[in-house]
XYZ file of C-alpha atoms in Angstrom:
441
model
C 5.616 27.815 -18.759
C 9.014 29.162 -19.748
C 12.151 27.118 -20.328
C 13.732 28.658 -17.215
C 10.873 27.345 -15.089
C 11.108 23.870 -16.580
C 14.863 23.482 -16.123
C 16.114 25.493 -13.123
C 19.734 26.454 -13.666
C 19.702 25.391 -17.322
C 22.100 22.772 -18.719
C 24.374 22.766 -15.656
C 21.439 21.826 -13.474
C 20.473 18.902 -15.722
C 24.071 17.695 -16.043
C 24.540 17.759 -12.271
C 21.224 16.009 -11.709
C 22.103 13.348 -14.281
C 25.389 12.687 -12.478
C 23.655 12.382 -9.112
C 21.069 9.945 -10.510
C 23.789 7.826 -12.166
C 25.800 7.719 -8.935
C 22.758 6.727 -6.894
C 22.033 3.883 -9.310
C 25.648 2.661 -9.225
C 25.804 2.765 -5.427
C 22.457 0.985 -5.144
C 23.734 -1.890 -7.298
C 26.812 -2.290 -5.121
C 24.716 -2.193 -1.951
C 22.409 -4.848 -3.402
C 25.307 -7.220 -4.092
C 26.677 -6.678 -0.576
C 23.267 -7.267 1.031
C 22.731 -10.508 -0.871
C 26.240 -11.724 -0.042
C 25.661 -11.013 3.646
C 22.376 -12.946 3.588
C 24.154 -15.919 2.025
C 26.899 -15.828 4.661
C 24.359 -15.635 7.500
C 22.405 -18.526 5.980
C 25.640 -20.514 5.821
C 26.128 -19.830 9.541
C 22.715 -21.350 10.203
C 23.560 -24.453 8.170
C 26.840 -24.804 10.056
C 24.909 -24.912 13.332
C 22.779 -27.742 11.938
C 25.866 -29.648 10.857
C 27.357 -29.262 14.326
C 24.295 -30.848 15.906
C 23.750 -33.545 13.254
C 26.315 -36.064 14.595
C 24.483 -35.963 17.933
C 21.066 -36.874 16.515
C 20.215 -33.194 15.948
C 18.593 -32.661 19.302
C 16.852 -29.308 19.484
C 18.855 -28.106 22.477
C 22.197 -29.064 20.890
C 21.286 -27.250 17.688
C 20.167 -24.175 19.621
C 23.412 -24.113 21.621
C 25.476 -24.376 18.436
C 23.441 -21.572 16.857
C 23.810 -19.365 19.919
C 27.557 -19.871 19.928
C 27.904 -18.983 16.250
C 25.561 -15.988 16.650
C 27.655 -14.707 19.553
C 30.818 -15.006 17.438
C 29.276 -13.090 14.543
C 27.750 -10.583 16.948
C 31.193 -9.714 18.217
C 32.182 -8.637 14.703
C 28.936 -6.785 14.029
C 28.893 -5.225 17.502
C 25.366 -6.367 18.165
C 23.712 -8.924 20.434
C 23.724 -12.638 19.733
C 19.908 -12.615 19.902
C 19.770 -10.101 17.068
C 22.253 -12.096 14.995
C 20.345 -15.330 15.628
C 17.144 -13.698 14.405
C 18.922 -12.388 11.307
C 20.341 -15.859 10.612
C 16.829 -17.309 10.693
C 15.532 -14.599 8.354
C 18.482 -15.113 6.004
C 17.836 -18.860 5.751
C 14.175 -18.254 5.011
C 15.013 -15.805 2.208
C 17.986 -17.633 0.668
C 16.707 -21.208 0.990
C 12.960 -20.655 0.907
C 12.714 -18.038 -1.871
C 15.743 -18.528 -4.177
C 13.971 -17.239 -7.299
C 13.154 -13.953 -5.561
C 16.807 -13.585 -4.555
C 17.894 -14.251 -8.161
C 15.431 -11.619 -9.429
C 16.751 -9.166 -6.838
C 20.355 -9.883 -7.784
C 19.642 -9.310 -11.485
C 17.946 -5.983 -10.779
C 14.447 -7.096 -11.822
C 13.108 -6.347 -8.340
C 14.459 -4.569 -5.244
C 14.995 -5.557 -1.618
C 11.589 -4.384 -0.420
C 9.962 -6.498 -3.138
C 11.746 -9.518 -1.676
C 10.594 -8.570 1.810
C 6.984 -8.267 0.606
C 7.208 -11.674 -1.125
C 8.671 -13.341 1.969
C 6.238 -11.688 4.402
C 3.222 -12.794 2.354
C 4.637 -16.142 1.236
C 5.556 -17.404 4.689
C 1.879 -17.349 5.685
C 1.489 -20.330 3.323
C 2.641 -23.909 3.934
C 6.303 -24.269 2.876
C 5.438 -26.616 0.018
C 3.507 -23.767 -1.643
C 6.276 -21.154 -1.465
C 7.690 -21.906 -4.917
C 4.309 -21.609 -6.648
C 3.524 -18.365 -4.835
C 7.005 -16.967 -5.476
C 6.766 -17.400 -9.254
C 3.504 -15.439 -9.458
C 4.675 -12.791 -6.989
C 7.923 -12.030 -8.834
C 6.066 -11.418 -12.082
C 3.766 -8.960 -10.319
C 6.644 -7.232 -8.490
C 8.438 -6.530 -11.766
C 5.544 -4.274 -12.780
C 5.187 -1.996 -9.744
C 6.752 -0.553 -6.598
C 6.957 -2.546 -3.330
C 4.378 -0.502 -1.432
C 1.890 -0.955 -4.279
C 2.226 -4.741 -4.572
C 2.373 -5.590 -0.878
C -1.400 -5.611 -0.363
C -1.947 -7.519 -3.593
C 0.589 -10.186 -2.576
C -1.117 -10.568 0.787
C -4.443 -11.167 -0.945
C -2.811 -13.609 -3.379
C -1.385 -15.603 -0.465
C -4.746 -15.602 1.295
C -6.484 -16.906 -1.828
C -3.888 -19.649 -2.299
C -4.027 -20.773 1.335
C -5.620 -24.212 1.858
C -7.702 -22.828 4.745
C -10.331 -20.179 4.033
C -9.565 -16.560 4.859
C -12.796 -16.287 6.849
C -11.746 -19.164 9.105
C -8.264 -17.733 9.707
C -9.634 -14.226 10.288
C -12.035 -15.553 12.940
C -9.109 -17.090 14.807
C -7.024 -13.929 14.489
C -9.914 -11.710 15.619
C -10.035 -13.644 18.880
C -6.704 -11.995 19.708
C -7.989 -8.416 19.412
C -6.811 -6.284 22.295
C -5.625 -2.874 23.476
C -2.101 -2.502 24.859
C -0.415 0.331 26.724
C 3.297 0.711 25.977
C 5.016 3.166 28.343
C 7.297 5.632 26.594
C 9.634 8.447 27.535
C 9.097 11.967 28.812
C 5.615 11.258 30.108
C 4.316 9.793 26.822
C 2.953 6.328 26.029
C 1.652 4.410 23.026
C -1.916 3.106 23.127
C -1.996 0.246 20.619
C -5.229 -1.419 19.489
C -5.210 -4.667 17.501
C -8.489 -4.683 15.559
C -9.984 -6.071 12.334
C -8.479 -4.057 9.472
C -11.709 -2.506 8.232
C -12.500 -1.174 11.725
C -8.982 0.191 12.186
C -9.099 1.866 8.750
C -12.489 3.381 9.560
C -11.252 4.784 12.869
C -8.188 6.321 11.240
C -10.243 7.776 8.370
C -12.747 9.437 10.712
C -9.971 10.898 12.865
C -8.248 12.191 9.723
C -11.410 13.858 8.414
C -12.082 15.499 11.773
C -8.494 16.695 12.099
C -8.565 18.171 8.597
C -11.831 19.968 9.363
C -10.219 21.619 12.391
C -7.022 22.537 10.528
C -8.933 23.876 7.506
C -11.167 26.006 9.727
C -8.138 27.364 11.570
C -6.358 28.189 8.302
C -9.430 29.934 6.876
C -9.804 32.080 9.972
C -6.070 32.851 10.000
C -6.308 33.912 6.346
C -8.989 36.353 7.437
C -6.466 38.057 9.748
C -7.711 36.342 12.903
C -4.217 36.210 14.411
C -5.522 34.822 17.692
C -6.227 31.520 15.915
C -2.601 31.062 14.859
C -1.315 32.157 18.238
C -3.482 29.700 20.168
C -3.521 26.724 17.807
C -0.370 25.792 15.919
C -0.981 22.028 16.085
C -0.056 19.737 13.206
C -2.588 17.370 11.657
C -1.034 14.449 13.574
C -1.366 16.347 16.851
C -4.964 17.309 16.152
C -5.785 13.707 15.202
C -4.329 12.487 18.507
C -6.263 15.125 20.465
C -9.559 14.227 18.771
C -8.856 10.549 19.470
C -8.468 11.338 23.176
C -11.621 13.512 23.158
C -13.716 10.746 21.654
C -12.542 8.073 24.078
C -12.613 10.161 27.249
C -15.632 12.399 26.650
C -17.583 10.521 23.967
C -17.713 13.590 21.719
C -15.004 15.676 20.036
C -14.284 19.260 20.979
C -16.019 21.035 18.087
C -13.367 23.756 17.613
C -16.058 25.893 15.991
C -16.201 24.136 12.621
C -19.924 24.778 12.280
C -19.373 27.777 10.011
C -17.579 25.651 7.389
C -18.776 23.060 4.928
C -17.217 20.364 7.100
C -19.996 20.695 9.667
C -19.758 19.695 13.338
C -17.010 17.152 13.899
C -19.380 14.700 15.528
C -21.320 14.392 12.255
C -18.274 13.224 10.301
C -18.344 9.516 9.582
C -15.635 7.167 8.400
C -15.252 6.145 4.754
C -13.646 2.975 3.476
C -13.349 1.805 -0.128
C -13.844 -1.965 -0.491
C -13.596 -4.096 -3.649
C -16.026 -6.960 -3.114
C -16.149 -9.874 -5.605
C -19.685 -10.922 -6.506
C -19.009 -14.533 -5.454
C -17.932 -13.354 -2.001
C -20.956 -11.052 -1.714
C -23.341 -13.934 -2.359
C -21.485 -16.253 0.014
C -20.300 -18.606 -2.732
C -16.707 -17.835 -1.692
C -15.066 -16.871 1.594
C -11.921 -15.310 0.146
C -10.469 -11.971 1.255
C -11.782 -8.670 -0.053
C -9.557 -5.751 -1.039
C -9.545 -2.574 1.052
C -8.848 -0.066 -1.722
C -5.654 -1.793 -2.925
C -4.075 -1.571 0.534
C -4.733 -4.767 2.460
C -7.199 -7.664 2.689
C -10.249 -7.657 4.957
C -12.479 -10.514 6.015
C -15.543 -11.342 3.864
C -18.030 -11.053 6.750
C -17.085 -7.412 7.363
C -17.236 -6.681 3.634
C -20.751 -8.192 3.397
C -21.875 -6.125 6.380
C -20.593 -2.953 4.741
C -22.310 -3.918 1.487
C -25.595 -4.501 3.301
C -25.462 -1.123 4.994
C -24.603 0.949 1.920
C -27.284 2.875 0.081
C -25.332 3.127 -3.169
C -24.579 0.301 -5.622
C -22.639 0.668 -8.825
C -22.334 -2.025 -11.496
C -19.006 -2.118 -13.342
C -18.924 -3.526 -16.866
C -15.645 -5.218 -17.673
C -14.029 -6.364 -20.923
C -13.114 -10.013 -20.240
C -10.499 -9.967 -23.024
C -8.464 -6.880 -22.168
C -9.213 -6.737 -18.445
C -10.166 -3.041 -18.704
C -13.219 -1.511 -17.015
C -15.216 0.077 -19.827
C -18.408 1.480 -18.273
C -20.368 2.059 -15.095
C -23.981 2.865 -14.229
C -24.416 6.621 -14.270
C -27.126 9.239 -14.287
C -24.977 12.353 -14.407
C -21.785 12.167 -16.445
C -19.409 14.003 -14.059
C -20.276 11.935 -10.985
C -20.421 8.688 -12.944
C -17.057 9.439 -14.508
C -15.573 10.057 -11.075
C -16.862 6.724 -9.788
C -15.520 4.975 -12.884
C -12.094 6.525 -12.352
C -12.041 5.611 -8.664
C -12.698 1.999 -9.641
C -10.004 2.133 -12.334
C -7.277 4.084 -10.557
C -7.730 2.968 -6.918
C -4.903 5.330 -5.883
C -2.775 8.285 -6.998
C -1.272 7.486 -10.399
C 2.218 8.880 -9.813
C 4.733 5.994 -9.717
C 4.921 4.498 -6.235
C 2.207 6.618 -4.597
C -0.587 4.797 -2.757
C -2.828 7.641 -1.584
C -6.342 6.241 -2.077
C -8.329 7.621 -5.004
C -11.066 8.875 -2.670
C -8.461 11.257 -1.170
C -7.032 12.385 -4.532
C -7.856 15.134 -7.022
C -9.141 14.437 -10.531
C -6.551 15.769 -12.966
C -6.799 16.459 -16.688
C -3.690 14.810 -18.122
C -3.752 17.365 -20.942
C -4.628 20.626 -19.223
C -8.270 21.599 -19.705
C -7.250 25.253 -20.061
C -5.083 24.226 -23.009
C -7.799 22.265 -24.784
C -7.822 18.974 -22.881
C -11.209 17.248 -22.888
C -13.141 15.984 -19.867
C -13.138 12.350 -20.941
C -11.968 9.081 -19.433
C -8.881 8.891 -21.635
C -7.695 12.284 -20.374
C -8.386 12.047 -16.626
C -6.613 10.321 -13.753
C -6.383 10.647 -9.990
C -3.388 12.459 -8.491
C -2.813 13.297 -4.838
C -2.335 16.961 -4.014
C 1.453 16.562 -3.777
C 1.881 14.991 -7.217
C -0.827 17.117 -8.828
C 1.147 20.201 -7.786
C 4.388 18.626 -8.997
C 2.838 18.035 -12.420
C 1.727 21.670 -12.559
C 4.799 23.460 -11.246
C 7.848 21.320 -12.141
C 9.339 19.894 -15.319
C 7.739 16.471 -14.797
C 5.375 15.642 -17.676
C 2.757 12.942 -18.188
C 0.688 11.564 -21.039
C -2.084 8.996 -20.937
C -1.856 5.927 -23.150
C -4.548 3.393 -23.973
C -6.166 1.495 -21.137
C -5.508 4.195 -18.553
C -1.714 3.687 -18.595
C 0.233 6.843 -17.675
C 3.701 7.572 -19.029
C 5.659 10.008 -16.865
C 8.776 11.828 -18.112
C 11.258 13.266 -15.612
C 13.285 16.484 -16.091
C 16.193 14.262 -17.272
C 14.036 12.633 -19.943
C 13.662 9.327 -18.101
C 10.289 7.653 -18.631
C 8.273 5.740 -16.061
C 5.168 3.813 -17.062
C 2.459 3.762 -14.459
C 0.298 0.846 -15.564
C -3.371 0.864 -14.649
C -3.984 -0.930 -11.328
C -5.234 -4.500 -11.260
C -8.900 -4.364 -12.378
C -11.434 -4.421 -9.580
C -13.736 -6.751 -11.543
C -12.906 -9.973 -13.357
C -15.102 -12.515 -15.140
C -14.505 -16.257 -15.261
C -16.406 -18.750 -17.434
C -19.451 -20.156 -15.702
C -19.593 -23.887 -15.017
C -21.942 -25.769 -17.372
C -25.409 -26.338 -15.897
C -25.997 -29.669 -14.213
C -29.167 -31.724 -14.172
C -31.471 -30.484 -11.458
C -29.948 -27.000 -11.302
C -32.526 -24.173 -10.936
C -33.288 -22.150 -14.041
C -31.130 -19.017 -14.493
C -32.700 -15.637 -13.805
């Protein structure tokens, strides 16, 4: 790759880009200070309402009236409704008074606003007396990764810390499953289904695979100069996914769209795939904690056990209890075993901030194979198609450090470390045997 390709426009381009990046950073810091100051002022408005009601024995109605009055006053300045302001006052009090350490970390630049939102969203599912303990752990994790990456992990952390088991709370929540029709505009409506996460993920995955099969078939035929295909089907993947969804519900089978001549096969044969990290203790029933749906969100243990019972493939992962790094996996053929190992290690695309699941990513040689890079674990990582192409065709560069850590370098020379995801397997010391315990096997 020539220098001109790596740095479009030469030095002027880099100087302009550097100025833009510096300005964005400066503006972001000022916005952060303003956002925090506004939260503090709104929280103060909420405390003022309490003080107004306190001399009158703090009756709920008196407090609510005082809060409504203050919210209406503030709403006049913000040009928004008093209901909206009242909601924002409540949120501000929760953030400022309930999670002060997260606010301090945000103010110092250690984390960003969406980190705080993720901490608050997950933390408020716990009893208030546990917020401080949760917050301390969550901040440390947020400092190491982007908000969209840590959100699922924080949810699982909160579930594991909760005094009630996840299985018990999931059973209660599942009782509220439903389908809702929300009328929209221009003859459109939203059909919303509230379902257990693993079922919802499976539905979306199957629809996505079927939509991609249709789009890929269309593109292949168009590339073969079948212009009628392009003329009659210019749907996007989202549109195709919605159409297949309607086909399945109304007719029971998808319209095949003639995919039988491709490797995808008939659409009806495509089945959903989900990637679940299932702790051994949960598999055996010794624990009822949440399981991890590919680093995205927690699912209930009963569903995870059902999936485990139905699978025909089991892989053991060997883990170094000192470093926390996965070091080996059962394998018969090196390429496929290596891929499974990497899926367990990476979990998602390894470009900073990207959460595309590893099962939907491409395996990339960090040091190009055509330039002498070896096909070995220390030189391979998962990248989604978007970031794989960016690595190939732009001035972004990456090198792989020990333990699967990736170090990315931008065209301006800035470095971003993409630490290996939280290991999927962890070992804890076994409790000493007690009298009467059965012999180990």
